[in-house]
PDB file of C-alpha atoms in Angstrom:
ATOM      1  CA  MET L1276     -15.333 -63.474 -49.521  1.00 36.00           C
ATOM      2  CA  ALA L1277     -12.954 -61.564 -51.976  1.00 39.00           C
ATOM      3  CA  GLN L1278     -12.758 -58.778 -49.694  1.00 39.00           C
ATOM      4  CA  GLN L1279     -12.429 -60.383 -46.595  1.00 39.00           C
ATOM      5  CA  ARG L1280      -9.381 -61.930 -48.426  1.00 40.00           C
ATOM      6  CA  ALA L1281      -8.162 -58.571 -50.270  1.00 42.00           C
ATOM      7  CA  LEU L1282      -7.943 -56.911 -46.540  1.00 44.00           C
ATOM      8  CA  PRO L1283      -5.091 -58.939 -45.120  1.00 58.00           C
ATOM      9  CA  GLN L1284      -3.167 -58.881 -48.415  1.00 63.00           C
ATOM     10  CA  SER L1285      -3.192 -54.931 -48.583  1.00 78.00           C
ATOM     11  CA  LYS L1286      -2.167 -55.192 -44.772  1.00 78.00           C
ATOM     12  CA  GLU L1287       0.589 -57.339 -45.669  1.00 82.00           C
ATOM     13  CA  THR L1288       1.930 -55.072 -48.919  1.00 86.00           C
ATOM     14  CA  LEU L1289       1.442 -52.211 -46.578  1.00 84.00           C
ATOM     15  CA  LEU L1290       3.919 -53.918 -43.955  1.00 84.00           C
ATOM     16  CA  GLN L1291       5.824 -54.556 -46.746  1.00 88.00           C
ATOM     17  CA  SER L1292       6.095 -50.978 -48.194  1.00 89.00           C
ATOM     18  CA  TYR L1293       7.316 -50.054 -44.431  1.00 89.00           C
ATOM     19  CA  ASN L1294       9.548 -52.701 -44.156  1.00 91.00           C
ATOM     20  CA  LYS L1295      11.058 -51.077 -47.338  1.00 92.00           C
ATOM     21  CA  ARG L1296      11.046 -47.563 -46.495  1.00 91.00           C
ATOM     22  CA  LEU L1297      12.535 -47.986 -43.310  1.00 92.00           C
ATOM     23  CA  LYS L1298      15.559 -49.979 -44.937  1.00 93.00           C
ATOM     24  CA  ASP L1299      16.030 -47.585 -47.858  1.00 93.00           C
ATOM     25  CA  ASP L1300      16.197 -44.722 -45.020  1.00 93.00           C
ATOM     26  CA  VAL L1301      18.815 -46.340 -42.734  1.00 94.00           C
ATOM     27  CA  LYS L1302      20.916 -47.201 -45.584  1.00 94.00           C
ATOM     28  CA  SER L1303      20.933 -43.499 -47.054  1.00 93.00           C
ATOM     29  CA  ILE L1304      21.657 -42.110 -43.796  1.00 94.00           C
ATOM     30  CA  MET L1305      24.987 -44.800 -43.560  1.00 94.00           C
ATOM     31  CA  ASP L1306      25.559 -44.339 -46.682  1.00 93.00           C
ATOM     32  CA  ASN L1307      26.204 -40.359 -46.533  1.00 92.00           C
ATOM     33  CA  PHE L1308      27.367 -40.446 -43.481  1.00 92.00           C
ATOM     34  CA  THR L1309      30.107 -42.872 -44.830  1.00 92.00           C
ATOM     35  CA  GLU L1310      30.888 -40.515 -47.596  1.00 90.00           C
ATOM     36  CA  ILE L1311      31.364 -37.191 -45.405  1.00 88.00           C
ATOM     37  CA  ILE L1312      33.771 -38.833 -43.006  1.00 89.00           C
ATOM     38  CA  LYS L1313      35.388 -39.942 -46.269  1.00 86.00           C
ATOM     39  CA  THR L1314      35.566 -36.504 -47.621  1.00 83.00           C
ATOM     40  CA  ALA L1315      37.413 -35.018 -44.627  1.00 79.00           C
ATOM     41  CA  LYS L1316      39.986 -37.072 -45.290  1.00 77.00           C
ATOM     42  CA  ILE L1317      43.022 -35.021 -46.510  1.00 72.00           C
ATOM     43  CA  GLU L1318      44.916 -36.169 -49.671  1.00 70.00           C
ATOM     44  CA  ASP L1319      47.632 -35.986 -51.824  1.00 67.00           C
ATOM     45  CA  GLU L1320      48.449 -33.488 -54.247  1.00 68.00           C
ATOM     46  CA  THR L1321      46.190 -33.768 -57.411  1.00 69.00           C
ATOM     47  CA  GLN L1322      45.960 -31.762 -60.694  1.00 71.00           C
ATOM     48  CA  VAL L1323      42.873 -29.986 -58.972  1.00 70.00           C
ATOM     49  CA  SER L1324      43.928 -27.323 -56.813  1.00 75.00           C
ATOM     50  CA  ARG L1325      43.201 -27.091 -52.841  1.00 75.00           C
ATOM     51  CA  ALA L1326      40.784 -24.282 -53.012  1.00 79.00           C
ATOM     52  CA  THR L1327      38.721 -26.248 -55.636  1.00 81.00           C
ATOM     53  CA  GLN L1328      39.067 -29.387 -53.638  1.00 79.00           C
ATOM     54  CA  GLY L1329      37.716 -27.746 -50.735  1.00 81.00           C
ATOM     55  CA  GLU L1330      34.692 -26.032 -52.386  1.00 84.00           C
ATOM     56  CA  GLN L1331      33.877 -29.650 -54.203  1.00 85.00           C
ATOM     57  CA  ASP L1332      34.367 -31.166 -50.708  1.00 84.00           C
ATOM     58  CA  ASN L1333      31.928 -28.545 -49.253  1.00 87.00           C
ATOM     59  CA  TYR L1334      29.303 -28.400 -51.765  1.00 89.00           C
ATOM     60  CA  GLU L1335      29.369 -32.648 -51.560  1.00 89.00           C
ATOM     61  CA  MET L1336      29.040 -32.625 -47.484  1.00 90.00           C
ATOM     62  CA  HIS L1337      26.270 -29.991 -47.608  1.00 92.00           C
ATOM     63  CA  VAL L1338      23.967 -32.303 -50.164  1.00 93.00           C
ATOM     64  CA  ARG L1339      25.004 -35.456 -48.259  1.00 92.00           C
ATOM     65  CA  ALA L1340      23.942 -33.800 -44.855  1.00 93.00           C
ATOM     66  CA  ALA L1341      20.626 -33.035 -46.735  1.00 94.00           C
ATOM     67  CA  ASN L1342      20.065 -36.284 -47.734  1.00 94.00           C
ATOM     68  CA  ILE L1343      20.763 -37.618 -44.021  1.00 94.00           C
ATOM     69  CA  VAL L1344      17.867 -35.232 -43.188  1.00 95.00           C
ATOM     70  CA  ARG L1345      15.743 -36.204 -45.533  1.00 94.00           C
ATOM     71  CA  ALA L1346      16.170 -39.460 -44.585  1.00 93.00           C
ATOM     72  CA  GLY L1347      15.818 -38.344 -41.038  1.00 93.00           C
ATOM     73  CA  GLU L1348      12.393 -36.822 -41.803  1.00 94.00           C
ATOM     74  CA  SER L1349      10.800 -39.971 -43.695  1.00 93.00           C
ATOM     75  CA  LEU L1350      11.898 -42.322 -40.636  1.00 93.00           C
ATOM     76  CA  MET L1351       9.720 -39.547 -38.506  1.00 94.00           C
ATOM     77  CA  LYS L1352       7.016 -39.885 -41.183  1.00 93.00           C
ATOM     78  CA  LEU L1353       7.314 -43.485 -41.061  1.00 92.00           C
ATOM     79  CA  VAL L1354       6.838 -43.986 -37.406  1.00 93.00           C
ATOM     80  CA  SER L1355       3.636 -41.565 -37.506  1.00 92.00           C
ATOM     81  CA  ASP L1356       2.582 -43.973 -39.989  1.00 89.00           C
ATOM     82  CA  LEU L1357       3.135 -46.932 -37.960  1.00 88.00           C
ATOM     83  CA  LYS L1358       1.112 -45.651 -35.048  1.00 88.00           C
ATOM     84  CA  GLN L1359      -1.946 -44.549 -37.225  1.00 86.00           C
ATOM     85  CA  PHE L1360      -1.865 -48.143 -38.674  1.00 84.00           C
ATOM     86  CA  LEU L1361      -2.024 -49.549 -35.236  1.00 81.00           C
ATOM     87  CA  ILE L1362      -4.574 -47.165 -34.235  1.00 79.00           C
ATOM     88  CA  LEU L1363      -6.508 -48.206 -37.507  1.00 79.00           C
ATOM     89  CA  ASN L1364      -6.200 -52.465 -37.486  1.00 77.00           C
ATOM     90  CA  ASP L1365      -4.526 -53.360 -34.032  1.00 74.00           C
ATOM     91  CA  PHE L1366      -8.595 -54.285 -32.891  1.00 78.00           C
ATOM     92  CA  PRO L1367      -6.805 -56.766 -30.353  1.00 80.00           C
ATOM     93  CA  SER L1368      -4.707 -54.544 -28.526  1.00 76.00           C
ATOM     94  CA  VAL L1369      -7.676 -52.024 -28.878  1.00 75.00           C
ATOM     95  CA  ASN L1370     -10.044 -54.356 -27.097  1.00 84.00           C
ATOM     96  CA  GLU L1371      -8.162 -55.658 -24.445  1.00 86.00           C
ATOM     97  CA  ALA L1372      -7.428 -51.692 -23.510  1.00 85.00           C
ATOM     98  CA  ILE L1373     -10.860 -51.521 -23.335  1.00 89.00           C
ATOM     99  CA  ASP L1374     -11.346 -54.406 -21.174  1.00 91.00           C
ATOM    100  CA  GLU L1375      -8.638 -53.074 -18.932  1.00 92.00           C
ATOM    101  CA  ARG L1376     -10.118 -49.708 -18.814  1.00 93.00           C
ATOM    102  CA  SER L1377     -13.633 -51.258 -18.063  1.00 95.00           C
ATOM    103  CA  GLN L1378     -12.272 -53.724 -15.204  1.00 94.00           C
ATOM    104  CA  GLN L1379     -10.621 -50.340 -13.336  1.00 95.00           C
ATOM    105  CA  LEU L1380     -14.174 -48.945 -13.660  1.00 95.00           C
ATOM    106  CA  ARG L1381     -15.934 -52.152 -12.028  1.00 95.00           C
ATOM    107  CA  ALA L1382     -13.192 -51.905  -9.635  1.00 95.00           C
ATOM    108  CA  LEU L1383     -14.193 -48.288  -8.872  1.00 96.00           C
ATOM    109  CA  GLN L1384     -17.629 -49.039  -8.601  1.00 95.00           C
ATOM    110  CA  GLU L1385     -17.555 -51.709  -6.635  1.00 95.00           C
ATOM    111  CA  GLU L1386     -15.559 -49.495  -3.907  1.00 95.00           C
ATOM    112  CA  CYS L1387     -17.397 -46.662  -4.122  1.00 96.00           C
ATOM    113  CA  ASP L1388     -20.820 -49.011  -3.552  1.00 95.00           C
ATOM    114  CA  ARG L1389     -19.180 -50.573  -0.318  1.00 95.00           C
ATOM    115  CA  LYS L1390     -18.273 -47.294   1.039  1.00 95.00           C
ATOM    116  CA  LEU L1391     -21.727 -46.202   0.319  1.00 95.00           C
ATOM    117  CA  ILE L1392     -23.519 -49.170   1.938  1.00 95.00           C
ATOM    118  CA  ALA L1393     -20.829 -48.596   5.227  1.00 94.00           C
ATOM    119  CA  LEU L1394     -22.259 -44.967   5.248  1.00 95.00           C
ATOM    120  CA  ARG L1395     -26.071 -46.038   5.180  1.00 94.00           C
ATOM    121  CA  ASP L1396     -25.597 -48.163   8.338  1.00 93.00           C
ATOM    122  CA  GLU L1397     -23.681 -45.584  10.079  1.00 93.00           C
ATOM    123  CA  VAL L1398     -26.307 -43.200   9.742  1.00 94.00           C
ATOM    124  CA  SER L1399     -29.285 -45.539   9.930  1.00 93.00           C
ATOM    125  CA  THR L1400     -27.470 -46.493  13.532  1.00 91.00           C
ATOM    126  CA  ASP L1401     -27.139 -43.034  14.193  1.00 91.00           C
ATOM    127  CA  LEU L1402     -30.644 -42.256  13.411  1.00 91.00           C
ATOM    128  CA  TYR L1403     -32.179 -45.238  15.334  1.00 90.00           C
ATOM    129  CA  GLU L1404     -30.200 -43.906  18.186  1.00 89.00           C
ATOM    130  CA  LEU L1405     -31.652 -40.082  18.116  1.00 90.00           C
ATOM    131  CA  GLU L1406     -35.163 -41.356  17.751  1.00 88.00           C
ATOM    132  CA  GLU L1407     -35.101 -43.283  20.897  1.00 87.00           C
ATOM    133  CA  GLU L1408     -33.288 -40.346  22.456  1.00 86.00           C
ATOM    134  CA  TYR L1409     -35.816 -38.025  21.222  1.00 85.00           C
ATOM    135  CA  TYR L1410     -38.920 -40.006  21.824  1.00 84.00           C
ATOM    136  CA  SER L1411     -37.628 -40.877  25.445  1.00 84.00           C
ATOM    137  CA  SER L1412     -37.508 -37.035  26.067  1.00 82.00           C
ATOM    138  CA  SER L1413     -40.841 -36.619  24.649  1.00 71.00           C
ATOM    139  CA  SER L1414     -42.414 -39.120  26.644  1.00 67.00           C
ATOM    140  CA  SER L1415     -41.040 -37.891  29.935  1.00 61.00           C
ATOM    141  CA  LEU L1416     -42.177 -34.185  29.314  1.00 58.00           C
ATOM    142  CA  CYS L1417     -45.669 -35.289  28.321  1.00 54.00           C
ATOM    143  CA  GLU L1418     -46.512 -38.152  30.519  1.00 51.00           C
ATOM    144  CA  ALA L1419     -47.231 -40.374  27.584  1.00 47.00           C
ATOM    145  CA  ASN L1420     -45.098 -43.577  26.297  1.00 48.00           C
ATOM    146  CA  ASP L1421     -47.161 -44.239  22.896  1.00 51.00           C
ATOM    147  CA  LEU L1422     -48.485 -40.836  22.259  1.00 50.00           C
ATOM    148  CA  PRO L1423     -48.081 -39.344  18.795  1.00 55.00           C
ATOM    149  CA  LEU L1424     -45.681 -36.389  17.823  1.00 55.00           C
ATOM    150  CA  CYS L1425     -48.844 -33.739  17.369  1.00 56.00           C
ATOM    151  CA  GLU L1426     -50.346 -34.849  20.227  1.00 61.00           C
ATOM    152  CA  ALA L1427     -47.755 -35.248  22.599  1.00 55.00           C
ATOM    153  CA  TYR L1428     -47.129 -31.457  21.566  1.00 58.00           C
ATOM    154  CA  TRP L1429     -50.919 -30.394  22.180  1.00 63.00           C
ATOM    155  CA  ARG L1430     -50.785 -31.743  25.870  1.00 63.00           C
ATOM    156  CA  LEU L1431     -47.156 -29.789  26.075  1.00 62.00           C
ATOM    157  CA  ASP L1432     -48.747 -26.815  25.012  1.00 64.00           C
ATOM    158  CA  LEU L1433     -52.156 -27.713  27.468  1.00 66.00           C
ATOM    159  CA  ASP L1434     -49.878 -27.952  30.706  1.00 61.00           C
ATOM    160  CA  THR L1435     -48.178 -24.762  29.564  1.00 63.00           C
ATOM    161  CA  ASP L1436     -51.259 -22.616  29.280  1.00 61.00           C
ATOM    162  CA  SER L1437     -52.313 -23.777  32.769  1.00 60.00           C
ATOM    163  CA  ALA L1438     -49.040 -23.329  34.259  1.00 55.00           C
ATOM    164  CA  ASP L1439     -49.287 -19.692  33.437  1.00 57.00           C
ATOM    165  CA  GLY L1440     -52.882 -19.545  34.569  1.00 54.00           C
ATOM    166  CA  LEU L1441     -54.440 -19.097  31.810  1.00 47.00           C
ATOM    167  CA  SER L1442     -58.126 -20.754  31.371  1.00 48.00           C
ATOM    168  CA  VAL L1443     -60.990 -20.478  29.309  1.00 48.00           C
ATOM    169  CA  PRO L1444     -64.330 -19.317  30.831  1.00 50.00           C
ATOM    170  CA  LEU L1445     -67.553 -21.527  30.555  1.00 48.00           C
ATOM    171  CA  PRO L1446     -70.969 -20.217  30.089  1.00 49.00           C
ATOM    172  CA  ALA L1447     -73.047 -20.618  32.973  1.00 47.00           C
ATOM    173  CA  SER L1448     -76.047 -23.499  33.225  1.00 47.00           C
ATOM    174  CA  PRO L1449     -79.105 -22.621  33.121  1.00 48.00           C
ATOM    175  CA  GLU L1450     -81.078 -23.481  36.363  1.00 48.00           C
ATOM    176  CA  PRO L1451     -83.823 -26.000  36.528  1.00 46.00           C
ATOM    177  CA  SER L1452     -86.288 -24.503  37.893  1.00 46.00           C
ATOM    178  CA  ALA L1453     -86.167 -21.681  34.733  1.00 44.00           C
ATOM    179  CA  GLY L1454     -86.428 -23.685  31.600  1.00 45.00           C
ATOM    180  CA  PRO L1455     -87.143 -22.359  28.062  1.00 45.00           C
ATOM    181  CA  LEU L1456     -90.565 -24.496  28.472  1.00 42.00           C
ATOM    182  CA  GLN L1457     -91.824 -23.280  31.744  1.00 45.00           C
ATOM    183  CA  ALA L1458     -91.145 -19.265  30.911  1.00 42.00           C
ATOM    184  CA  ALA L1459     -92.592 -19.226  27.954  1.00 43.00           C
ATOM    185  CA  ALA L1460     -96.010 -20.617  29.210  1.00 43.00           C
ATOM    186  CA  PRO L1461     -97.632 -17.759  30.941  1.00 46.00           C
ATOM    187  CA  ALA L1462     -97.358 -15.753  27.544  1.00 43.00           C
ATOM    188  CA  HIS L1463     -99.609 -18.307  25.686  1.00 46.00           C
ATOM    189  CA  SER L1464    -102.213 -18.138  28.625  1.00 43.00           C
ATOM    190  CA  HIS L1465    -105.238 -15.604  28.239  1.00 45.00           C
ATOM    191  CA  ALA L1466    -106.053 -13.967  32.266  1.00 42.00           C
ATOM    192  CA  GLY L1467    -109.679 -14.988  32.577  1.00 46.00           C
ATOM    193  CA  GLY L1468    -110.751 -15.681  29.054  1.00 46.00           C
ATOM    194  CA  PRO L1469    -111.764 -19.183  28.188  1.00 46.00           C
ATOM    195  CA  GLY L1470    -110.027 -21.584  25.930  1.00 46.00           C
ATOM    196  CA  PRO L1471    -110.434 -22.252  22.576  1.00 43.00           C
ATOM    197  CA  ALA L1472    -112.328 -25.397  23.046  1.00 44.00           C
ATOM    198  CA  GLU L1473    -114.696 -23.228  25.228  1.00 44.00           C
ATOM    199  CA  HIS L1474    -115.188 -20.590  22.445  1.00 44.00           C
ATOM    200  CA  ALA L1475    -116.288 -23.075  20.495  1.00 32.00           C
TER     201      ALA L1475
END
């Protein structure tokens, strides 16, 4: 609790010091500029010679001009300190700037999402039309309405091969009378000899 109370007090003290610096620097600039204007006034003859008075006035003008420059530099330093103070301590303004930037980014995100959705719908429509055109052309070439793509290409290749006159030779079918069992039967017969049962 003590730290929370001390923090606003330190800020108030700092702001008061900034205000005092501002008033002092502005007063210094005004006073020195007024004295420079007074120095430019020609006075009557005095006990001091004009040459001496001129040198004195010249020196005074240089000093007062240097004071004006110093006060101006102090004001510039005060502006820098005020900017730093606002950046470090003005949390509502910082939060407001962050919220505004967040809203801008959300609006940009929503716009990008809308454009992407429109592009997706357009691409989907075009792709659907291309698929219909492709499958209709494939079915007209292969004479098959519901064939898969690989089978359609396979049938198209077969039609191309048959049109070029390419054919695969088939093996000759064996005759019914020359079966393998009938051809091998005479090899097991003995000429004029008894069979195994007769030999026993």
